[in-house]
C-alpha positions as semicolon CSV with decimal commas, in nm:
position;residue;x (nm);y (nm);z (nm)
1;M;9,837;-1,955;-16,402
2;L;9,757;-1,829;-16,049
3;Q;9,391;-1,784;-15,986
4;S;9,253;-1,484;-15,799
5;S;9,180;-1,538;-15,435
6;P;8,858;-1,735;-15,377
7;E;8,565;-1,551;-15,223
8;G;8,579;-1,542;-14,854
9;W;8,949;-1,640;-14,866
10;S;9,141;-1,566;-14,545
11;G;9,483;-1,646;-14,673
12;G;9,619;-1,293;-14,609
13;G;9,901;-1,096;-14,760
14;L;10,184;-1,340;-14,668
15;V;10,019;-1,625;-14,863
16;A;9,961;-1,398;-15,157
17;R;10,332;-1,289;-15,155
18;L;10,450;-1,644;-15,125
19;A;10,222;-1,748;-15,414
20;S;10,365;-1,480;-15,637
21;Q;10,717;-1,598;-15,557
22;I;10,622;-1,953;-15,639
23;E;10,470;-1,833;-15,978
24;A;10,799;-1,664;-16,055
25;V;10,988;-1,997;-16,056
26;R;10,726;-2,175;-16,280
27;W;10,816;-2,305;-16,625
28;R;10,501;-2,414;-16,798
29;W;10,354;-2,674;-16,557
30;R;10,679;-2,730;-16,371
31;Y;10,850;-2,543;-16,083
32;R;11,219;-2,485;-16,013
33;F;11,406;-2,457;-15,679
34;F;11,613;-2,157;-15,765
35;P;11,446;-1,827;-15,848
36;H;11,682;-1,721;-16,125
37;G;11,794;-1,916;-16,432
38;N;12,122;-2,085;-16,338
39;G;12,106;-2,398;-16,548
40;F;11,909;-2,600;-16,287
41;P;11,577;-2,733;-16,451
42;A;11,247;-2,770;-16,269
43;D;11,209;-3,079;-16,060
44;T;10,932;-3,313;-15,942
45;D;10,981;-3,232;-15,573
46;C;10,925;-2,851;-15,612
47;T;10,646;-2,918;-15,862
48;G;10,471;-3,144;-15,632
49;M;10,496;-2,917;-15,336
50;A;10,417;-2,599;-15,520
51;A;10,118;-2,732;-15,724
52;G;9,975;-2,905;-15,416
53;A;10,006;-2,592;-15,193
54;L;9,856;-2,360;-15,450
55;Y;9,568;-2,584;-15,517
56;G;9,511;-2,637;-15,141
57;H;9,482;-2,263;-15,106
58;G;9,242;-2,231;-15,390
59;L;9,500;-2,049;-15,606
60;L;9,538;-2,317;-15,871
61;S;9,234;-2,449;-16,067
62;A;9,151;-2,821;-16,104
63;A;9,248;-2,802;-16,473
64;D;9,584;-2,643;-16,396
65;L;9,645;-2,903;-16,126
66;A;9,571;-3,181;-16,375
67;A;9,816;-3,030;-16,616
68;C;10,086;-3,039;-16,350
69;V;9,997;-3,385;-16,255
70;R;10,025;-3,501;-16,612
71;D;10,378;-3,367;-16,617
72;L;10,450;-3,551;-16,288
73;L;10,325;-3,874;-16,442
74;D;10,560;-3,824;-16,737
75;S;10,851;-3,806;-16,488
76;A;10,815;-4,183;-16,396
77;A;11,103;-4,402;-16,494
78;P;10,980;-4,612;-16,790
79;T;10,966;-4,989;-16,781
80;D;11,222;-5,017;-17,070
81;M;11,478;-4,783;-16,908
82;V;11,817;-4,953;-16,897
83;A;12,086;-4,907;-16,639
84;S;12,326;-4,623;-16,731
85;C;12,681;-4,551;-16,624
86;R;12,654;-4,183;-16,699
87;P;12,756;-3,946;-16,418
88;G;12,463;-3,840;-16,199
89;D;12,246;-4,140;-16,274
90;D;12,133;-4,381;-16,001
91;A;12,275;-4,728;-16,039
92;V;11,915;-4,871;-16,011
93;L;11,614;-4,695;-16,145
94;V;11,267;-4,818;-16,042
95;P;11,000;-4,843;-16,321
96;G;10,699;-4,626;-16,248
97;V;10,862;-4,420;-15,974
98;P;10,917;-4,045;-16,047
99;L;11,261;-3,922;-16,117
100;V;11,370;-3,608;-15,952
101;Y;11,434;-3,438;-16,288
102;W;11,245;-3,500;-16,610
103;E;11,566;-3,523;-16,821
104;D;11,367;-3,468;-17,131
105;G;11,558;-3,160;-17,246
106;A;11,239;-2,962;-17,277
107;E;11,331;-2,664;-17,057
108;P;11,548;-2,414;-17,234
109;G;11,872;-2,305;-17,088
110;T;11,913;-2,593;-16,839
111;G;12,161;-2,879;-16,823
112;R;12,131;-3,252;-16,748
113;R;12,110;-3,332;-16,382
114;G;12,098;-3,716;-16,398
115;R;11,828;-3,982;-16,375
116;K;11,771;-4,041;-16,002
117;H;11,514;-4,101;-15,739
118;D;11,467;-3,945;-15,396
119;A;11,214;-4,093;-15,148
120;V;11,098;-3,763;-14,995
121;A;11,060;-3,613;-15,346
122;C;10,862;-3,919;-15,452
123;A;10,631;-3,882;-15,152
124;N;10,572;-3,511;-15,228
125;A;10,496;-3,583;-15,596
126;L;10,270;-3,872;-15,502
127;Y;10,073;-3,644;-15,269
128;T;9,986;-3,402;-15,548
129;V;9,927;-3,678;-15,804
130;Q;9,655;-3,820;-15,576
131;L;9,489;-3,477;-15,541
132;S;9,370;-3,496;-15,899
133;G;9,079;-3,736;-15,903
134;S;9,010;-3,678;-16,270
135;L;9,337;-3,860;-16,353
136;A;9,294;-4,158;-16,117
137;T;9,294;-4,416;-16,397
138;E;9,599;-4,263;-16,579
139;A;9,785;-4,232;-16,247
140;A;9,710;-4,586;-16,119
141;E;10,048;-4,741;-16,198
142;F;10,240;-4,430;-16,079
143;I;10,055;-4,447;-15,751
144;A;10,101;-4,825;-15,699
145;A;10,475;-4,804;-15,797
146;S;10,536;-4,516;-15,565
147;H;10,375;-4,678;-15,275
148;R;10,581;-4,991;-15,328
149;Y;10,902;-4,780;-15,350
150;L;10,821;-4,584;-15,035
151;A;10,720;-4,889;-14,837
152;G;11,045;-5,056;-14,933
153;H;11,248;-4,754;-14,839
154;L;11,067;-4,748;-14,500
155;V;11,074;-5,105;-14,396
156;S;11,439;-5,159;-14,516
157;G;11,557;-4,893;-14,260
158;R;11,735;-4,706;-14,547
159;Y;11,552;-4,387;-14,447
160;L;11,765;-4,372;-14,128
161;A;12,053;-4,242;-14,345
162;G;11,844;-3,963;-14,499
163;T;11,782;-3,935;-14,869
164;R;11,989;-3,773;-15,138
165;Y;11,824;-3,437;-15,090
166;Y;11,689;-3,458;-14,727
167;P;11,951;-3,539;-14,462
168;S;11,715;-3,608;-14,172
169;P;11,511;-3,928;-14,130
170;D;11,232;-3,720;-13,977
171;A;11,177;-3,544;-14,314
172;F;11,091;-3,880;-14,471
173;L;10,862;-3,991;-14,193
174;Y;10,688;-3,655;-14,203
175;A;10,634;-3,677;-14,577
176;L;10,475;-4,025;-14,542
177;S;10,258;-3,900;-14,253
178;R;10,107;-3,637;-14,482
179;L;10,010;-3,908;-14,728
180;C;9,854;-4,126;-14,452
181;A;9,657;-3,847;-14,316
182;R;9,516;-3,733;-14,642
183;F;9,469;-4,047;-14,854
184;P;9,318;-4,375;-14,738
185;T;9,495;-4,558;-15,021
186;S;9,834;-4,441;-14,871
187;A;9,729;-4,514;-14,526
188;R;9,654;-4,877;-14,610
189;V;10,004;-4,934;-14,746
190;L;10,219;-4,720;-14,525
191;S;10,042;-4,656;-14,190
192;G;10,151;-4,979;-14,013
193;P;10,516;-4,967;-14,088
194;L;10,522;-4,593;-14,047
195;H;10,391;-4,624;-13,688
196;Q;10,660;-4,881;-13,604
197;A;10,935;-4,667;-13,764
198;F;10,817;-4,362;-13,571
199;S;10,824;-4,545;-13,241
200;E;11,186;-4,665;-13,315
201;R;11,290;-4,313;-13,426
202;E;11,139;-4,155;-13,120
203;A;11,317;-4,398;-12,892
204;T;11,652;-4,311;-13,044
205;A;11,572;-3,938;-13,005
206;C;11,480;-3,988;-12,640
207;A;11,808;-4,177;-12,574
208;R;12,004;-3,893;-12,739
209;A;11,820;-3,633;-12,518
210;L;11,895;-3,836;-12,201
211;A;12,258;-3,841;-12,297
212;G;12,259;-3,472;-12,333
213;G;12,287;-3,471;-12,709
214;P;12,196;-3,149;-12,897
215;G;11,840;-3,101;-12,996
216;N;11,735;-3,008;-13,344
217;A;11,434;-2,782;-13,339
218;L;11,335;-2,875;-13,698
219;D;11,352;-3,244;-13,630
220;I;11,141;-3,202;-13,310
221;A;10,880;-3,002;-13,506
222;L;10,873;-3,269;-13,789
223;R;10,821;-3,548;-13,533
224;T;10,545;-3,351;-13,366
225;L;10,360;-3,299;-13,689
226;T;10,413;-3,669;-13,786
227;A;10,263;-3,770;-13,459
228;D;9,967;-3,544;-13,521
229;N;9,911;-3,682;-13,865
230;L;9,924;-4,038;-13,725
231;S;9,684;-3,946;-13,428
232;R;9,948;-4,043;-13,169
233;A;9,887;-3,850;-12,847
234;A;10,164;-4,017;-12,634
235;G;10,464;-3,787;-12,601
236;Q;10,308;-3,485;-12,772
237;A;10,295;-3,257;-12,469
238;E;10,671;-3,339;-12,404
239;R;10,766;-3,273;-12,764
240;R;10,585;-2,938;-12,765
241;L;10,750;-2,837;-12,444
242;L;11,090;-2,932;-12,581
243;L;11,014;-2,733;-12,894
244;A;10,906;-2,432;-12,701
245;Q;11,228;-2,440;-12,504
246;T;11,436;-2,409;-12,822
247;Q;11,262;-2,087;-12,916
248;Q;11,492;-1,791;-12,938
249;A;11,451;-1,453;-12,764
250;D;11,313;-1,283;-13,073
251;G;11,035;-1,544;-13,103
252;S;11,192;-1,743;-13,385
253;W;11,364;-2,079;-13,398
254;P;11,729;-2,142;-13,507
255;A;11,813;-2,234;-13,865
256;C;11,849;-2,605;-13,923
257;P;11,945;-2,800;-14,235
258;Y;11,626;-2,925;-14,418
259;Y;11,758;-2,984;-14,772
260;R;12,093;-3,048;-14,929
261;M;12,238;-3,023;-15,276
262;G;12,241;-3,385;-15,361
263;R;12,551;-3,555;-15,247
264;F;12,740;-3,228;-15,196
265;P;12,767;-3,100;-14,835
266;V;12,581;-2,786;-14,921
267;Y;12,273;-2,735;-14,695
268;F;11,962;-2,521;-14,721
269;G;11,764;-2,395;-14,420
270;S;11,673;-2,087;-14,234
271;S;11,528;-1,946;-13,918
272;Y;11,212;-1,868;-14,111
273;L;11,172;-2,219;-14,233
274;T;11,231;-2,382;-13,892
275;S;10,993;-2,132;-13,734
276;V;10,717;-2,220;-13,982
277;F;10,737;-2,580;-13,892
278;A;10,768;-2,507;-13,524
279;W;10,459;-2,276;-13,512
280;K;10,256;-2,536;-13,696
281;A;10,374;-2,811;-13,459
282;L;10,283;-2,600;-13,154
283;H;9,937;-2,552;-13,289
284;V;9,719;-2,816;-13,122
285;R;9,444;-2,916;-13,372
286;E;9,097;-3,027;-13,257
287;N;9,077;-3,407;-13,240
288;S;9,455;-3,451;-13,294
289;G;9,617;-3,720;-13,085
290;T;9,295;-3,906;-13,001
291;G;9,419;-4,246;-13,086
292;R;9,166;-4,270;-13,371
293;P;9,276;-4,262;-13,733
294;R;9,234;-3,896;-13,853
295;R;9,089;-3,840;-14,194
296;L;9,114;-3,500;-14,335
297;P;8,817;-3,351;-14,530
298;A;8,861;-3,369;-14,906
299;D;8,944;-3,000;-14,934
300;V;9,192;-2,987;-14,649
301;A;9,573;-3,042;-14,695
302;A;9,764;-3,241;-14,448
303;P;10,001;-3,005;-14,248
């Protein structure tokens, strides 16, 4: 399904190698977290991130993107879905909002994981769904329901406890900031409460720093990127200095937990992953932090 590199493409060997690794975990129009068959099916979070990234680098055609998006639309909890007491299911399912797993039994050799939502996974799926303009009418209810769900998760303060799969509140704020930077529809719904939540979160982080609390390089990088996406200049120089101070002698940044295995205390992260976010956060983009809403061109992905 991968396209050949576009003419004049400057992605380089690293992007090509990463793209081939992503292709290796594809099942039809869905993508898995684990590289080898171990019973875990593809999920909407990985599918949203993988399809969006490949499309953004010109490595996925518009037709293939639309096929992935149709599968994402099929993941939405139906309006007639009734509450279930089966192990692994959320107590409350929200109609129109994507489930983490399709739970349709279509992928061979995989087991049931439960019908559940995750706010960061929802934001990542929503981002890619909105990339496919050809399916705007089909996706209208998915987009509206997801925006309502994300706004409710934000204004309620539930994000402060992390989500099922992402332990840090900063991961959620960053996921929403990508939506706001890329899509005016998302910005209209989420930008106001997101600015307020970011200010409150930053005040808490500053208080911890003054108290001598440990700094988390990944969280600092995520907040820096969130501020860039929201065009917030205040505090960016200090965040970047703090991030630079956490760099290790070999030029990398320390491993930090980014993702966890549901409710189990098993965390995923690496020095490589933290370093990618840190390098991106230290890159000062032209016109970032000017105080004016930043709108990305149609063919540019939010960082």
